Coordinates of C-alpha atoms and ligand atoms in Angstrom, one line a residue:
Chain A
M1 CA -20.2 -2.9 35.0
K2 CA -21.7 0.0 33.2
L3 CA -20.6 0.8 29.6
Y4 CA -21.0 3.6 27.2
L5 CA -21.2 2.3 23.7
K6 CA -20.7 4.3 20.5
I7 CA -21.7 2.0 17.7
W8 CA -21.7 2.6 13.9
R9 CA -25.2 2.4 12.5
Q10 CA -25.8 2.3 8.8
E11 CA -29.0 1.3 7.1
D12 CA -27.5 -0.3 3.9
R13 CA -24.6 -0.1 1.5
T14 CA -25.4 3.3 0.1
S15 CA -26.8 5.2 3.0
Y16 CA -24.9 7.5 5.3
G17 CA -23.9 6.0 8.6
K18 CA -23.1 7.5 12.0
L19 CA -22.1 6.6 15.5
A20 CA -25.1 6.0 17.9
D21 CA -24.8 6.2 21.7
Y22 CA -26.0 3.4 23.9
T23 CA -25.6 2.8 27.7
L24 CA -25.5 -0.7 28.9
D25 CA -25.7 -1.6 32.6
N26 CA -25.0 -4.8 34.5
V27 CA -22.5 -6.2 32.0
S28 CA -20.6 -9.1 33.5
E29 CA -16.8 -9.3 33.0
H30 CA -17.2 -12.9 32.1
M31 CA -19.2 -12.1 29.0
S32 CA -17.6 -12.3 25.7
F33 CA -17.7 -9.2 23.6
L34 CA -20.4 -10.7 21.3
E35 CA -22.5 -11.7 24.3
M36 CA -22.3 -8.1 25.5
L37 CA -23.7 -7.1 22.0
D38 CA -26.4 -9.8 22.3
M39 CA -27.4 -8.2 25.6
L40 CA -27.6 -4.8 24.0
N41 CA -29.7 -6.2 21.1
E42 CA -32.2 -7.9 23.6
A43 CA -32.7 -4.5 25.2
L44 CA -33.2 -2.9 21.7
V45 CA -35.8 -5.6 20.8
E46 CA -37.7 -4.9 24.0
K47 CA -37.7 -1.2 23.1
G48 CA -38.9 -2.1 19.6
E49 CA -35.8 -0.8 17.9
R50 CA -33.8 -2.4 15.1
V51 CA -31.0 -4.5 16.5
V52 CA -27.3 -3.8 15.8
E53 CA -26.3 -6.2 13.1
F54 CA -22.9 -7.9 13.3
D55 CA -21.4 -11.0 11.8
H56 CA -20.5 -14.1 13.8
D57 CA -20.8 -17.8 13.5
C58 CA -18.6 -20.2 15.6
R59 CA -17.9 -17.9 18.5
E60 CA -14.8 -19.9 19.2
G61 CA -12.2 -18.1 17.2
I62 CA -12.1 -20.4 14.1
C63 CA -14.5 -19.1 11.5
G64 CA -13.3 -15.6 11.0
Q65 CA -16.7 -14.0 10.8
C66 CA -16.8 -11.8 13.8
G67 CA -14.2 -9.0 13.2
V68 CA -15.1 -5.4 14.2
M69 CA -13.0 -2.4 15.1
I70 CA -13.1 -1.9 18.9
N71 CA -11.7 1.3 20.3
G72 CA -9.8 1.8 17.1
R73 CA -8.1 -1.6 16.9
A74 CA -9.1 -4.6 14.8
H75 CA -10.7 -7.2 17.1
G76 CA -10.2 -4.9 20.1
P77 CA -7.4 -4.2 22.5
L78 CA -5.7 -7.6 22.6
S79 CA -3.3 -8.6 19.9
N80 CA -3.9 -11.9 18.0
T81 CA -7.5 -12.4 19.3
T82 CA -10.8 -12.6 17.5
T83 CA -13.7 -10.4 18.7
C84 CA -15.6 -13.5 19.9
Q85 CA -12.6 -14.5 22.0
L86 CA -12.4 -11.1 23.6
H87 CA -14.0 -10.8 27.0
M88 CA -15.4 -7.9 29.0
R89 CA -12.7 -8.3 31.6
S90 CA -10.5 -6.4 29.1
F91 CA -12.7 -3.4 29.9
K92 CA -13.4 -1.4 33.0
D93 CA -16.6 -0.1 34.6
G94 CA -17.5 3.2 33.0
D95 CA -15.5 2.7 29.8
T96 CA -16.6 4.2 26.6
I97 CA -16.3 1.7 23.7
Y98 CA -16.2 2.6 20.1
I99 CA -17.4 -0.2 17.8
E100 CA -17.0 0.3 14.0
P101 CA -17.1 -2.0 11.1
F102 CA -13.8 -3.0 9.4
R103 CA -13.3 -0.3 6.8
A104 CA -11.8 -0.7 3.3
T105 CA -13.1 0.2 -0.2
A106 CA -13.0 -3.5 -1.0
F107 CA -15.1 -4.3 2.1
P108 CA -18.3 -2.4 1.5
I109 CA -20.6 -2.1 4.6
I110 CA -23.8 -4.2 4.3
R111 CA -25.4 -2.9 7.4
D112 CA -24.1 -1.6 10.8
L113 CA -21.1 -3.7 11.6
K114 CA -21.6 -6.2 8.8
I115 CA -19.3 -6.0 5.8
D116 CA -19.1 -7.7 2.5
R117 CA -15.9 -9.7 2.3
T118 CA -16.6 -11.6 -0.9
S119 CA -13.5 -9.9 -2.4
F120 CA -11.5 -12.4 -0.3
D121 CA -13.4 -15.2 -1.8
R122 CA -12.7 -14.0 -5.3
I123 CA -8.9 -13.8 -4.5
I124 CA -9.0 -17.5 -3.4
A125 CA -11.1 -18.4 -6.5
A126 CA -8.4 -16.8 -8.7
G127 CA -5.8 -19.4 -7.7
G128 CA -6.0 -20.6 -4.1
F129 CA -6.4 -24.2 -5.0
I130 CA -4.7 -27.1 -6.8
S131 CA -6.2 -28.3 -10.1
A132 CA -6.0 -32.0 -9.3
S133 CA -9.1 -34.2 -9.6
T134 CA -10.2 -35.1 -6.2
G135 CA -10.9 -38.8 -5.8
Q136 CA -10.4 -40.7 -2.6
A137 CA -8.1 -39.1 -0.1
P138 CA -4.7 -40.5 -0.9
E139 CA -2.5 -42.4 1.6
A140 CA -1.0 -39.6 3.7
N141 CA 2.6 -40.9 3.5
S142 CA 2.7 -41.5 -0.2
I143 CA 4.2 -38.0 -0.7
P144 CA 7.0 -37.5 1.8
I145 CA 7.1 -33.9 3.2
N146 CA 9.5 -33.0 5.9
H147 CA 8.2 -31.9 9.3
E148 CA 9.3 -28.3 9.1
T149 CA 7.8 -27.8 5.7
A150 CA 4.5 -29.4 6.8
E151 CA 4.4 -27.2 9.9
A152 CA 5.2 -24.0 8.0
A153 CA 2.4 -24.9 5.4
F154 CA 0.0 -25.5 8.3
D155 CA 0.9 -22.2 9.9
S156 CA 0.1 -20.3 6.6
A157 CA -3.1 -22.4 6.1
A158 CA -4.4 -21.3 9.5
C159 CA -5.7 -18.0 8.1
I160 CA -9.4 -17.7 8.9
G161 CA -10.0 -14.8 6.5
C162 CA -11.4 -12.4 9.0
G163 CA -10.1 -9.3 7.3
A164 CA -8.3 -7.8 10.4
C165 CA -5.1 -7.5 8.3
V166 CA -6.9 -5.3 5.8
A167 CA -8.8 -3.3 8.5
T168 CA -5.6 -2.5 10.4
C169 CA -3.5 -1.7 7.4
K170 CA -3.2 2.0 6.8
N171 CA -3.3 1.2 3.0
S172 CA -6.0 -1.5 3.3
S173 CA -3.7 -4.0 1.7
A174 CA -4.7 -7.6 1.5
A175 CA -1.1 -8.8 1.2
L176 CA -1.1 -10.9 4.4
F177 CA -4.3 -12.7 3.4
T178 CA -3.3 -13.4 -0.1
S179 CA 0.2 -14.3 0.8
A180 CA -0.9 -16.9 3.4
K181 CA -2.6 -18.9 0.7
V182 CA 0.2 -18.4 -1.8
A183 CA 2.8 -19.5 0.7
H184 CA 0.8 -22.4 2.0
L185 CA 0.5 -23.9 -1.5
A186 CA 3.9 -23.0 -2.7
L187 CA 5.5 -24.9 0.2
L188 CA 3.9 -28.2 -0.7
P189 CA 4.7 -30.5 -3.6
Q190 CA 1.0 -30.6 -4.7
G191 CA 0.9 -26.8 -4.9
K192 CA 4.3 -26.2 -6.4
E193 CA 3.1 -27.3 -9.9
E194 CA 1.0 -24.2 -10.3
A195 CA 2.9 -21.9 -8.0
R196 CA 3.9 -19.5 -10.8
T197 CA 0.5 -18.9 -12.4
R198 CA -1.2 -18.9 -9.0
V199 CA 0.8 -16.1 -7.5
K200 CA 0.2 -13.9 -10.5
S201 CA -3.5 -14.5 -10.8
M202 CA -4.1 -14.1 -7.0
M203 CA -2.1 -10.9 -6.9
N204 CA -3.9 -9.6 -10.0
Q205 CA -7.3 -10.3 -8.4
M206 CA -6.1 -8.7 -5.1
D207 CA -5.4 -5.5 -7.2
S208 CA -8.6 -5.5 -9.1
E209 CA -10.6 -5.8 -5.9
G210 CA -9.1 -2.4 -5.0
F211 CA -6.9 -3.3 -2.1
G212 CA -3.9 -1.0 -1.4
H213 CA -0.1 -1.5 -1.5
C214 CA 1.9 -3.2 1.2
T215 CA 4.2 -0.8 2.9
N216 CA 5.5 -3.5 5.3
T217 CA 4.4 -1.8 8.4
E218 CA 3.7 -5.3 9.8
A219 CA 0.6 -4.1 11.7
C220 CA -1.3 -7.0 10.1
E221 CA 0.7 -9.6 11.9
V222 CA 0.1 -7.9 15.3
E223 CA -3.7 -8.0 14.9
C224 CA -4.0 -11.3 13.1
P225 CA -5.9 -13.7 15.4
Q226 CA -4.0 -16.6 13.8
E227 CA -0.6 -14.9 14.1
I228 CA 0.0 -15.4 10.4
S229 CA 3.5 -14.2 9.9
V230 CA 4.5 -11.3 7.6
L231 CA 7.2 -13.7 6.2
N232 CA 4.3 -15.0 4.1
I233 CA 4.3 -11.6 2.4
A234 CA 8.0 -11.9 1.8
R235 CA 7.4 -15.4 0.4
M236 CA 4.7 -14.1 -1.9
N237 CA 6.9 -11.3 -3.2
Y238 CA 9.6 -13.9 -3.8
E239 CA 7.3 -16.2 -5.7
Y240 CA 6.0 -13.3 -7.8
N241 CA 9.4 -12.0 -8.6
K242 CA 10.6 -15.4 -9.5
S243 CA 7.6 -16.0 -11.7
R244 CA 8.3 -12.8 -13.6
I245 CA 12.0 -13.5 -14.0
L246 CA 11.3 -17.1 -15.3
E247 CA 8.5 -15.9 -17.5
K248 CA 8.9 -16.9 -21.2
Chain B
M1 CA -2.7 -4.7 -15.5
K2 CA -0.2 -7.1 -14.1
S3 CA -0.1 -7.1 -10.3
A4 CA 0.2 -3.4 -10.4
T5 CA 0.6 -2.8 -6.7
H6 CA 3.6 -5.1 -6.4
Q7 CA 5.0 -3.8 -9.7
R8 CA 4.9 -0.2 -8.3
K9 CA 6.6 -1.3 -5.1
L10 CA 9.3 -3.0 -7.1
W11 CA 10.0 0.3 -8.9
M12 CA 10.0 2.1 -5.5
A13 CA 12.4 -0.5 -4.1
G14 CA 14.7 -0.4 -7.1
T15 CA 14.9 3.4 -7.3
G16 CA 15.1 3.6 -3.5
L17 CA 18.0 1.2 -3.4
F18 CA 19.8 3.0 -6.2
L19 CA 19.4 6.2 -4.1
C20 CA 20.9 4.3 -1.2
F21 CA 23.9 3.3 -3.3
F22 CA 24.3 6.9 -4.5
L23 CA 24.3 8.2 -0.9
V24 CA 27.5 6.1 -0.3
I25 CA 29.3 7.8 -3.2
H26 CA 28.0 11.2 -2.0
L27 CA 29.2 10.6 1.6
L28 CA 32.6 9.5 0.4
G29 CA 32.9 12.9 -1.3
N30 CA 31.7 14.9 1.7
I31 CA 34.0 13.2 4.1
Q32 CA 36.8 15.0 2.4
L33 CA 35.4 18.2 3.9
L34 CA 36.7 16.9 7.3
L35 CA 40.4 17.2 6.1
P36 CA 42.4 19.9 7.8
G37 CA 42.5 23.5 6.3
E38 CA 43.6 24.0 2.7
E39 CA 43.8 20.2 2.1
A40 CA 40.1 19.9 2.4
K41 CA 39.5 22.6 -0.2
Q42 CA 41.9 21.1 -2.8
Q43 CA 40.8 17.6 -2.2
F44 CA 37.1 18.4 -2.3
N45 CA 37.4 20.5 -5.4
W46 CA 39.5 17.8 -7.1
Y47 CA 37.0 15.1 -6.3
S48 CA 34.1 17.3 -7.6
H49 CA 36.1 17.8 -10.8
L50 CA 36.9 14.1 -11.0
L51 CA 33.2 13.2 -10.8
A52 CA 32.1 16.0 -13.2
G53 CA 34.4 14.8 -16.0
N54 CA 33.8 11.0 -15.7
I55 CA 31.7 9.1 -18.1
I56 CA 30.7 6.4 -15.6
I57 CA 29.6 9.2 -13.2
E58 CA 27.8 10.8 -16.0
V59 CA 25.7 7.7 -16.5
I60 CA 25.2 7.3 -12.8
A61 CA 24.0 10.9 -12.6
Y62 CA 21.3 10.3 -15.2
V63 CA 20.2 7.2 -13.5
L64 CA 20.1 9.3 -10.3
Y65 CA 17.9 12.0 -11.8
A66 CA 15.6 9.3 -13.2
S67 CA 15.5 7.5 -9.9
I68 CA 14.6 10.6 -7.9
I69 CA 11.8 11.4 -10.4
G70 CA 10.7 7.8 -10.6
H71 CA 10.7 7.3 -6.8
V72 CA 8.7 10.5 -6.2
V73 CA 6.2 9.8 -9.0
Y74 CA 5.6 6.3 -7.8
A75 CA 5.4 7.5 -4.2
L76 CA 2.6 9.9 -5.3
V77 CA 0.8 7.2 -7.2
V78 CA 1.1 4.7 -4.4
T79 CA -0.1 7.2 -1.8
R80 CA -3.1 8.2 -3.9
K81 CA -4.1 4.6 -4.6
N82 CA -3.8 3.7 -0.9
K83 CA -6.0 6.6 0.0
L84 CA -8.7 5.3 -2.4
A85 CA -8.3 1.8 -1.1
S86 CA -8.8 2.9 2.5
G87 CA -12.2 4.4 1.9
K88 CA -13.9 6.1 4.9
K89 CA -11.8 6.9 7.9
Y90 CA -12.4 5.3 11.3
K91 CA -14.0 7.7 13.8
Y92 CA -11.8 6.4 16.5
D93 CA -8.4 5.1 15.3
R94 CA -5.8 3.5 17.4
R95 CA -4.3 1.3 14.7
S96 CA -0.9 3.1 15.1
S97 CA -0.2 1.1 18.2
A98 CA 0.6 -1.9 16.0
S99 CA 3.4 -0.5 13.8
T100 CA 6.4 1.8 13.9
W101 CA 6.1 5.5 13.3
Q102 CA 8.5 5.7 10.4
S103 CA 6.8 2.8 8.6
R104 CA 3.5 4.8 8.6
N105 CA 5.1 8.1 7.6
M106 CA 7.3 7.3 4.7
G107 CA 5.4 9.8 2.6
L108 CA 5.9 12.6 5.1
L109 CA 9.5 11.8 5.5
G110 CA 9.9 11.6 1.8
T111 CA 8.3 15.0 1.3
I112 CA 10.8 16.5 3.8
I113 CA 13.7 14.9 1.9
F114 CA 12.3 16.1 -1.4
A115 CA 12.0 19.7 -0.1
F116 CA 15.6 19.4 1.0
L117 CA 16.7 18.0 -2.3
V118 CA 15.2 21.0 -4.2
I119 CA 17.2 23.4 -2.0
H120 CA 20.3 21.2 -2.2
F121 CA 20.2 21.0 -5.9
K122 CA 19.7 24.7 -6.3
D123 CA 22.6 25.6 -3.9
F124 CA 25.2 23.2 -5.0
W125 CA 24.4 21.2 -8.1
Y126 CA 23.0 24.1 -10.1
Q127 CA 25.9 26.4 -8.9
Y128 CA 28.5 23.8 -10.0
K129 CA 27.0 22.9 -13.3
F130 CA 25.4 26.1 -14.6
T131 CA 27.2 29.1 -13.2
T132 CA 30.8 30.1 -13.5
L133 CA 32.5 29.6 -10.2
P134 CA 36.0 31.0 -9.5
L135 CA 38.8 28.4 -9.8
D136 CA 41.0 27.3 -7.0
E137 CA 44.9 27.2 -7.1
K138 CA 44.8 23.9 -9.0
G139 CA 42.4 25.2 -11.6
N140 CA 39.4 23.3 -10.3
K141 CA 36.0 24.9 -9.8
D142 CA 35.9 26.1 -6.2
L143 CA 32.8 24.4 -4.9
Y144 CA 34.4 24.1 -1.4
T145 CA 34.0 27.8 -0.7
V146 CA 30.4 27.7 -1.8
V147 CA 29.8 24.8 0.6
V148 CA 31.6 26.4 3.5
A149 CA 29.7 29.6 3.0
A150 CA 26.4 27.8 3.2
Y151 CA 27.4 25.9 6.4
K152 CA 28.4 29.2 7.9
E153 CA 24.7 30.0 8.5
W154 CA 23.4 28.3 11.6
W155 CA 19.9 28.1 10.1
Y156 CA 21.3 26.3 7.1
V157 CA 22.9 23.7 9.3
V158 CA 19.7 23.3 11.3
M159 CA 17.7 22.7 8.1
Y160 CA 20.3 20.3 6.9
E161 CA 20.2 18.3 10.2
V162 CA 16.4 18.2 10.2
A163 CA 16.4 16.8 6.6
M164 CA 19.1 14.2 7.6
I165 CA 17.0 13.0 10.5
A166 CA 14.1 12.6 8.1
L167 CA 16.4 10.7 5.8
G168 CA 17.5 8.5 8.7
F169 CA 14.0 7.4 9.6
H170 CA 13.1 7.0 5.9
L171 CA 16.1 4.7 5.5
L172 CA 15.5 2.8 8.7
H173 CA 12.2 1.5 7.3
G174 CA 13.0 1.8 3.6
F175 CA 16.1 -0.3 3.4
F176 CA 14.4 -3.2 5.2
S177 CA 11.1 -2.7 3.3
A178 CA 13.0 -2.9 0.0
G179 CA 14.4 -6.2 1.0
R180 CA 10.9 -7.5 1.7
T181 CA 9.6 -6.2 -1.6
L182 CA 12.4 -7.9 -3.4
G183 CA 11.3 -11.1 -1.7
V184 CA 13.9 -11.9 1.0
Y185 CA 11.9 -14.4 3.0
H186 CA 14.3 -16.7 4.9
P187 CA 14.5 -15.6 8.6
K188 CA 18.3 -15.8 8.5
Y189 CA 18.6 -13.5 5.5
I190 CA 16.0 -11.2 6.8
R191 CA 18.1 -10.8 9.9
W192 CA 21.1 -9.9 7.6
V193 CA 19.0 -7.3 5.8
K194 CA 17.8 -5.8 9.1
V195 CA 21.4 -5.6 10.5
A196 CA 22.7 -4.2 7.3
G197 CA 19.8 -1.7 7.2
W198 CA 20.6 -0.5 10.7
A199 CA 24.3 -0.3 10.1
Y200 CA 23.8 1.5 6.7
T201 CA 21.3 3.9 8.2
G202 CA 23.5 4.6 11.2
I203 CA 26.6 5.3 9.1
I204 CA 24.8 7.4 6.4
T205 CA 22.8 9.4 8.8
I206 CA 25.5 10.1 11.4
G207 CA 28.0 10.8 8.6
F208 CA 25.9 13.3 6.8
M209 CA 24.9 15.0 10.1
L210 CA 28.4 15.3 11.4
I211 CA 29.9 17.1 8.4
P212 CA 28.0 20.4 8.4
V213 CA 28.3 20.8 12.1
Y214 CA 32.0 20.2 12.0
V215 CA 32.5 22.6 9.2
H216 CA 30.3 25.2 10.9
F217 CA 32.3 25.2 14.1
T218 CA 35.8 24.7 12.7
K219 CA 36.0 26.3 9.2
A220 CA 33.3 28.9 8.9
Ligands
HEM1 C1 17.8 10.0 -0.9 C2 16.5 9.9 -1.0 C3 15.7 8.6 -0.8 C4 16.0 7.3 -0.6 C5 17.4 6.7 -0.4 C6 14.8 6.5 -0.5 C7 14.7 5.2 -0.3 C8 13.6 4.4 -0.2 C9 13.5 3.0 -0.1 C10 14.7 2.0 -0.1 C11 12.2 2.7 0.1 C12 11.6 1.3 0.3 C13 10.9 0.8 -1.0 C14 10.0 -0.4 -0.6 O1 9.2 -0.3 0.4 O2 10.0 -1.4 -1.3 C15 11.4 3.9 0.0 C16 10.0 4.0 0.2 C17 9.3 5.2 0.1 N1 9.8 6.4 -0.3 FE1 11.8 6.9 -0.5 N2 13.8 7.4 -0.7 C18 14.3 8.6 -0.9 C19 13.5 9.8 -1.2 C20 12.2 9.9 -1.2 C21 11.4 11.0 -1.6 C22 12.0 12.3 -2.0 C23 10.1 10.6 -1.5 C24 8.8 11.4 -1.7 C25 8.6 12.6 -2.2 C26 10.0 9.3 -1.0 C27 8.9 8.6 -0.7 C28 8.8 7.3 -0.4 C29 7.6 6.6 0.0 C30 6.2 7.2 0.1 C31 7.9 5.3 0.3 C32 7.0 4.2 0.8 C33 6.4 3.5 -0.3 C34 5.5 2.4 0.3 O3 6.0 1.4 0.7 O4 4.3 2.6 0.3 N3 11.3 8.8 -0.9 N4 12.3 5.0 -0.1
FES2 S1 -17.4 -15.9 15.5 FE1 -16.1 -17.4 14.5 S2 -14.1 -16.5 14.8 FE2 -15.4 -15.2 16.0

């Protein structure tokens, strides 16, 4: 198929970017979206132009590197799918496709479609861990955890940190990302110990990175490749409110 | 700065829920306008007088003024900060397909409600508190006649209805959102909040919408 691409090109963090037009022919519907971009980049190399830079790593939907805005939606037209798992069969011959980086003040653009998501790392560093010394992995059944709780914690832990929640949020709120980690650890006995301080420091960090407020539009859950539930946000709010009430 | 975003949302939820509570008291008052003929007048004026002279209502009134101001101020701060957090706009934006219209337009809906409140306060609250109204047969200030005179105008009724529709959409998202902000996380209780939100929104919106139309066609 033949595609008309409109791709955000930006030299570096400070320079002014704009959409550039490309036409790509003979795109196979079996290609993944990233393979389509590879094909474009090969053509650009042959022409001696700078390639379109975009993030990716695993290309199997688990690393969370590959998010871009495709036709105005995070990770493209399908819900709950990463960009690398999106295939060209979701498009038609002759389509125009807009490709832009995820946008948020807390996600500065590095170049083209590549963004700096270290703000997420700093939120995790602020409390997304347990302060136990790690020796040998303990015997798994020494701390009994019922099945539902374990599953719920797993579901929250599935976040791959791609940033689609922020990109799709009208307020660029990082509530879903932050809450997934808060809820994951608050559910488990190992994490409960520090639950009160964790929720506060992670939310403080989220604020100082410049993310917005959560208006509970729930768009984040729709776009999240891992289907992280908005109930995590409810849980985070609960944990925070509780920590404030019990504060000495 | 202690989790300022969530703190602001807690204030919005608290003040918003207080406003929700107040709307119930307000609707109970307005329902008396539906009574037949003279009875409506006496009952409504009596109720207004009852509220005006009551210390509990006096306290509620001050909390109400503070809540409106607080809610609006926080709404402005929150909206401004969200604009800053969002940075550059997308050239092509289809994000709206992932959420409800009212959840994305709480500020617009709130602005309509606020404009209405200004008019509403000027026409009734100011009249009652700061002007000398004629008294009815029972010696109560005759607010009823002021209200009926306002509802006589078709454009006033239309404006009122538009504002109530905006309020309805604001409540539809707001009630549920406040529950989330307060931390209701269990699916069972979330369902309760949702059902309560729909029921509350339905009763409040239909209630307030019905009254001016009824008065316009039967009393004015
Ligand atoms: C009778 C009047 C009103 C009631 C009952 C009401 C109620 C509520 C409630 C319960 C919320 C949810 C809070 C949360 O998400 O935690 C809310 C949110 C909001 N209200 Fe109101 N409100 C009223 C008037 C207004 C006015 C006059 C404005 C603005 C001028 C306004 C602007 C907003 C905004 C922008 C939000 C969303 C905040 C956010 O989540 O980002 N509201 N309101
Ligand atoms: S490249 Fe790893 S999730 Fe897409």
